[in-house]
């Protein structure tokens, strides 16, 4: 069935929870060429990192351009009868991953034009902010340990340990994790922001606690964030790749 379908489909994604069935199929039919060029892609649908696997495959250029034609095909009524919930969940996951991949590809060029415009608005603030090269020259190789803090469900459990070692390392903090550090009295050395929207302004509400930190903003950060901070300890970093 897979061999025949692959002749009529640009890409065929096969989901199976019983890996033994994949082994049995591959021992009786040669799909090496189809697998090599992503004509056929096999997924273990109970894998813990399934969403990551799908996202990586959907982000391939050869697959990305056909994602708008995605359709779930159920090979047997047996699967629909006994695995309907799992099938619907997988279909939802595929649609979500396809939407993210298409959005990130941004075929309308909306995002590049938006970020370029914001970069132009940020130039005056960039010229007045702390030069990135100065920070590099003054602080390079002066610290042995670095801790990078990002927002996530496991951060809460790590906060006591982070607080105990905050004076023994340089702490880089993503803006989304800033409020959690503030509640524990942890002062990061650097706070980073990469957002092209101004939704991240809510992370910088307590400006008094930011005076001891250097706020590193991306050159295309939303101008509202730049203006709301308007601080001497801001550093707007010009990246060396296209916006």
Short mmCIF file of C-alpha atoms in Angstrom, two decimals:
data_model
loop_
_atom_site.label_atom_id
_atom_site.label_comp_id
_atom_site.label_asym_id
_atom_site.label_seq_id
_atom_site.Cartn_x
_atom_site.Cartn_y
_atom_site.Cartn_z
CA UNK A 1 0.00 0.00 0.00
CA UNK A 2 2.77 2.44 0.96
CA UNK A 3 4.72 1.63 -2.20
CA UNK A 4 1.68 2.22 -4.39
CA UNK A 5 0.60 5.41 -2.64
CA UNK A 6 4.10 6.87 -2.85
CA UNK A 7 3.78 6.79 -6.65
CA UNK A 8 0.87 9.21 -6.49
CA UNK A 9 1.84 11.38 -3.49
CA UNK A 10 4.67 13.88 -3.35
CA UNK A 11 5.33 12.95 0.28
CA UNK A 12 3.80 10.22 2.39
CA UNK A 13 3.97 10.31 6.20
CA UNK A 14 3.26 7.00 7.91
CA UNK A 15 2.37 6.91 11.61
CA UNK A 16 2.52 3.66 13.55
CA UNK A 17 2.71 2.84 17.26
CA UNK A 18 3.96 -0.72 16.72
CA UNK A 19 7.54 -0.37 15.47
CA UNK A 20 7.62 -4.10 14.73
CA UNK A 21 5.23 -3.46 11.84
CA UNK A 22 7.73 -1.01 10.33
CA UNK A 23 10.45 -3.64 10.68
CA UNK A 24 8.25 -6.27 9.06
CA UNK A 25 7.30 -3.96 6.18
CA UNK A 26 10.90 -2.90 5.51
CA UNK A 27 12.05 -6.52 5.53
CA UNK A 28 9.64 -7.40 2.72
CA UNK A 29 9.72 -4.26 0.56
CA UNK A 30 12.56 -1.95 -0.46
CA UNK A 31 11.76 1.67 0.42
CA UNK A 32 15.36 2.87 0.59
CA UNK A 33 15.03 5.35 -2.27
CA UNK A 34 11.71 6.70 -1.01
CA UNK A 35 13.09 7.15 2.51
CA UNK A 36 16.25 8.80 1.23
CA UNK A 37 14.41 11.65 -0.52
CA UNK A 38 11.59 11.96 2.07
CA UNK A 39 9.12 10.45 -0.39
CA UNK A 40 8.10 8.25 2.52
CA UNK A 41 8.65 9.31 6.13
CA UNK A 42 8.03 6.92 9.00
CA UNK A 43 6.96 8.19 12.43
CA UNK A 44 6.65 6.38 15.73
CA UNK A 45 3.40 7.99 16.87
CA UNK A 46 4.05 7.27 20.56
CA UNK A 47 7.54 8.79 20.60
CA UNK A 48 7.98 11.47 23.26
CA UNK A 49 9.61 13.84 20.78
CA UNK A 50 7.09 13.22 17.98
CA UNK A 51 6.13 16.89 17.73
CA UNK A 52 9.79 17.89 17.33
CA UNK A 53 10.31 15.20 14.68
CA UNK A 54 7.29 16.39 12.69
CA UNK A 55 8.39 20.02 12.96
CA UNK A 56 11.89 19.18 11.67
CA UNK A 57 10.54 17.19 8.72
CA UNK A 58 7.92 19.80 7.82
CA UNK A 59 10.62 22.46 7.83
CA UNK A 60 12.49 20.75 4.98
CA UNK A 61 12.30 22.92 1.86
CA UNK A 62 11.24 20.02 -0.37
CA UNK A 63 8.30 19.31 1.96
CA UNK A 64 7.45 22.85 3.01
CA UNK A 65 6.19 23.91 -0.41
CA UNK A 66 3.59 21.12 -0.40
CA UNK A 67 2.30 21.46 3.17
CA UNK A 68 -0.79 23.38 2.10
CA UNK A 69 -1.91 20.17 0.35
CA UNK A 70 -1.66 18.09 3.54
CA UNK A 71 -4.44 15.55 4.08
CA UNK A 72 -4.85 12.72 6.58
CA UNK A 73 -5.49 9.37 4.87
CA UNK A 74 -6.77 6.45 6.98
CA UNK A 75 -5.82 3.13 5.41
CA UNK A 76 -8.41 0.99 7.18
CA UNK A 77 -11.77 1.30 8.96
CA UNK A 78 -10.21 -0.80 11.71
CA UNK A 79 -7.92 2.08 12.69
CA UNK A 80 -10.78 4.56 12.63
CA UNK A 81 -12.92 2.30 14.81
CA UNK A 82 -10.35 1.64 17.53
CA UNK A 83 -7.93 4.57 17.26
CA UNK A 84 -10.13 7.51 16.30
CA UNK A 85 -8.97 9.68 19.22
CA UNK A 86 -5.29 9.07 18.44
CA UNK A 87 -5.85 9.74 14.74
CA UNK A 88 -7.61 13.04 15.43
CA UNK A 89 -4.83 14.05 17.82
CA UNK A 90 -2.15 13.24 15.24
CA UNK A 91 -4.04 15.12 12.55
CA UNK A 92 -4.30 18.17 14.81
CA UNK A 93 -0.57 17.96 15.57
CA UNK A 94 0.30 17.77 11.86
CA UNK A 95 -1.93 20.73 11.00
CA UNK A 96 -0.41 22.75 13.84
CA UNK A 97 3.16 21.91 12.76
CA UNK A 98 2.34 22.68 9.12
CA UNK A 99 0.84 26.05 10.09
CA UNK A 100 3.93 26.97 12.10
CA UNK A 101 6.28 25.95 9.28
CA UNK A 102 4.29 27.93 6.69
CA UNK A 103 4.08 30.95 9.00
CA UNK A 104 7.83 30.89 9.63
CA UNK A 105 8.51 30.63 5.90
CA UNK A 106 6.53 33.87 5.54
CA UNK A 107 6.02 33.67 1.78
CA UNK A 108 4.29 37.08 1.84
CA UNK A 109 7.52 38.81 3.01
CA UNK A 110 5.44 40.56 5.68
CA UNK A 111 7.82 39.70 8.51
CA UNK A 112 11.06 40.79 6.75
CA UNK A 113 9.48 44.13 5.82
CA UNK A 114 8.15 44.61 9.36
CA UNK A 115 11.47 43.85 11.07
CA UNK A 116 13.38 46.02 8.59
CA UNK A 117 11.08 48.94 9.40
CA UNK A 118 11.55 48.42 13.12
CA UNK A 119 15.31 48.24 12.65
CA UNK A 120 15.26 51.65 10.96
CA UNK A 121 13.23 53.09 13.84
CA UNK A 122 15.70 51.67 16.36
CA UNK A 123 18.82 53.17 14.76
CA UNK A 124 18.81 56.40 16.87
CA UNK A 125 18.47 54.39 20.09
CA UNK A 126 21.13 51.96 18.88
CA UNK A 127 23.61 54.79 18.35
CA UNK A 128 22.98 56.03 21.90
CA UNK A 129 23.03 52.63 23.62
CA UNK A 130 25.98 50.70 25.03
CA UNK A 131 28.20 49.51 22.14
CA UNK A 132 28.24 45.73 21.89
CA UNK A 133 31.95 45.70 21.07
CA UNK A 134 32.69 47.63 24.26
CA UNK A 135 30.98 44.96 26.34
CA UNK A 136 32.99 42.29 24.54
CA UNK A 137 36.31 44.04 25.04
CA UNK A 138 35.68 44.88 28.70
CA UNK A 139 34.18 41.60 29.87
CA UNK A 140 35.57 38.89 27.60
CA UNK A 141 37.32 36.05 29.47
CA UNK A 142 36.71 37.65 32.88
CA UNK A 143 34.27 35.00 34.08
CA UNK A 144 34.65 31.24 34.31
CA UNK A 145 31.00 30.21 34.58
CA UNK A 146 27.87 31.20 32.69
CA UNK A 147 24.25 30.24 33.32
CA UNK A 148 21.60 30.69 30.63
CA UNK A 149 18.05 30.91 32.00
CA UNK A 150 15.01 30.41 29.78
CA UNK A 151 11.33 30.25 30.65
CA UNK A 152 9.95 26.76 31.03
CA UNK A 153 8.14 24.38 33.39
CA UNK A 154 11.36 23.09 34.95
CA UNK A 155 12.68 26.53 35.91
CA UNK A 156 10.77 26.69 39.22
CA UNK A 157 12.58 23.62 40.54
CA UNK A 158 15.98 25.10 39.61
CA UNK A 159 15.48 28.52 41.24
CA UNK A 160 16.85 27.62 44.72
CA UNK A 161 20.03 26.23 43.14
CA UNK A 162 20.31 29.24 40.84
CA UNK A 163 19.95 31.62 43.78
CA UNK A 164 22.71 29.82 45.67
CA UNK A 165 25.14 30.17 42.75
CA UNK A 166 24.11 33.55 41.34
CA UNK A 167 27.26 35.25 42.64
CA UNK A 168 29.52 32.59 41.16
CA UNK A 169 28.43 32.87 37.54
CA UNK A 170 27.27 35.30 34.88
CA UNK A 171 23.53 34.90 34.34
CA UNK A 172 21.92 35.43 30.93
CA UNK A 173 18.14 35.54 31.26
CA UNK A 174 15.46 35.43 28.56
CA UNK A 175 12.88 38.15 29.15
CA UNK A 176 10.13 35.57 29.67
CA UNK A 177 11.91 34.19 32.74
CA UNK A 178 12.68 37.59 34.29
CA UNK A 179 9.62 37.81 36.56
CA UNK A 180 10.34 34.40 38.09
CA UNK A 181 13.90 35.46 38.92
CA UNK A 182 12.68 38.74 40.39
CA UNK A 183 10.36 36.92 42.80
CA UNK A 184 13.35 34.99 44.15
CA UNK A 185 15.56 38.06 44.40
CA UNK A 186 17.87 36.83 41.65
CA UNK A 187 19.44 39.59 39.58
CA UNK A 188 20.57 38.49 36.09
CA UNK A 189 23.64 40.10 34.56
CA UNK A 190 22.04 40.22 31.11
CA UNK A 191 18.40 40.18 30.02
CA UNK A 192 17.75 39.39 26.35
CA UNK A 193 14.83 40.17 24.06
CA UNK A 194 14.27 39.05 20.45
CA UNK A 195 10.59 39.90 19.98
CA UNK A 196 9.33 41.77 16.93
CA UNK A 197 5.99 42.39 18.73
CA UNK A 198 5.53 44.59 21.80
CA UNK A 199 3.89 41.85 23.87
CA UNK A 200 7.16 41.45 25.76
CA UNK A 201 6.72 44.88 27.37
CA UNK A 202 4.94 43.16 30.26
CA UNK A 203 8.21 41.43 31.17
CA UNK A 204 9.92 44.76 31.82
CA UNK A 205 7.37 46.39 34.12
CA UNK A 206 9.60 46.46 37.21
CA UNK A 207 12.30 48.75 35.84
CA UNK A 208 13.92 49.38 39.24
CA UNK A 209 15.07 45.77 39.39
CA UNK A 210 16.67 46.11 35.95
CA UNK A 211 19.17 48.82 36.87
CA UNK A 212 21.85 46.27 37.79
CA UNK A 213 21.40 44.30 34.56
CA UNK A 214 22.37 44.98 30.98
CA UNK A 215 19.35 44.68 28.70
CA UNK A 216 20.41 43.22 25.36
CA UNK A 217 17.85 43.97 22.65
CA UNK A 218 17.87 42.66 19.10
CA UNK A 219 18.12 45.40 16.48
CA UNK A 220 14.60 44.64 15.18
CA UNK A 221 13.00 44.55 18.64
CA UNK A 222 9.66 46.35 18.64
CA UNK A 223 10.34 50.13 19.03
CA UNK A 224 7.74 50.35 21.82
CA UNK A 225 9.92 48.09 23.96
CA UNK A 226 13.00 50.17 23.20
CA UNK A 227 11.18 53.40 24.06
CA UNK A 228 9.61 52.00 27.23
CA UNK A 229 13.00 50.99 28.59
CA UNK A 230 14.91 54.07 27.42
CA UNK A 231 17.61 53.17 29.91
CA UNK A 232 21.32 53.76 30.11
CA UNK A 233 21.92 50.06 30.60
CA UNK A 234 20.34 49.06 27.26
CA UNK A 235 22.39 47.50 24.48
CA UNK A 236 20.85 47.11 21.01
CA UNK A 237 22.78 44.48 19.11
CA UNK A 238 23.11 44.63 15.32
CA UNK A 239 23.27 41.10 14.00
CA UNK A 240 25.42 40.08 11.05
CA UNK A 241 22.70 38.28 9.10
CA UNK A 242 19.72 39.43 7.10
CA UNK A 243 16.61 40.59 8.92
#
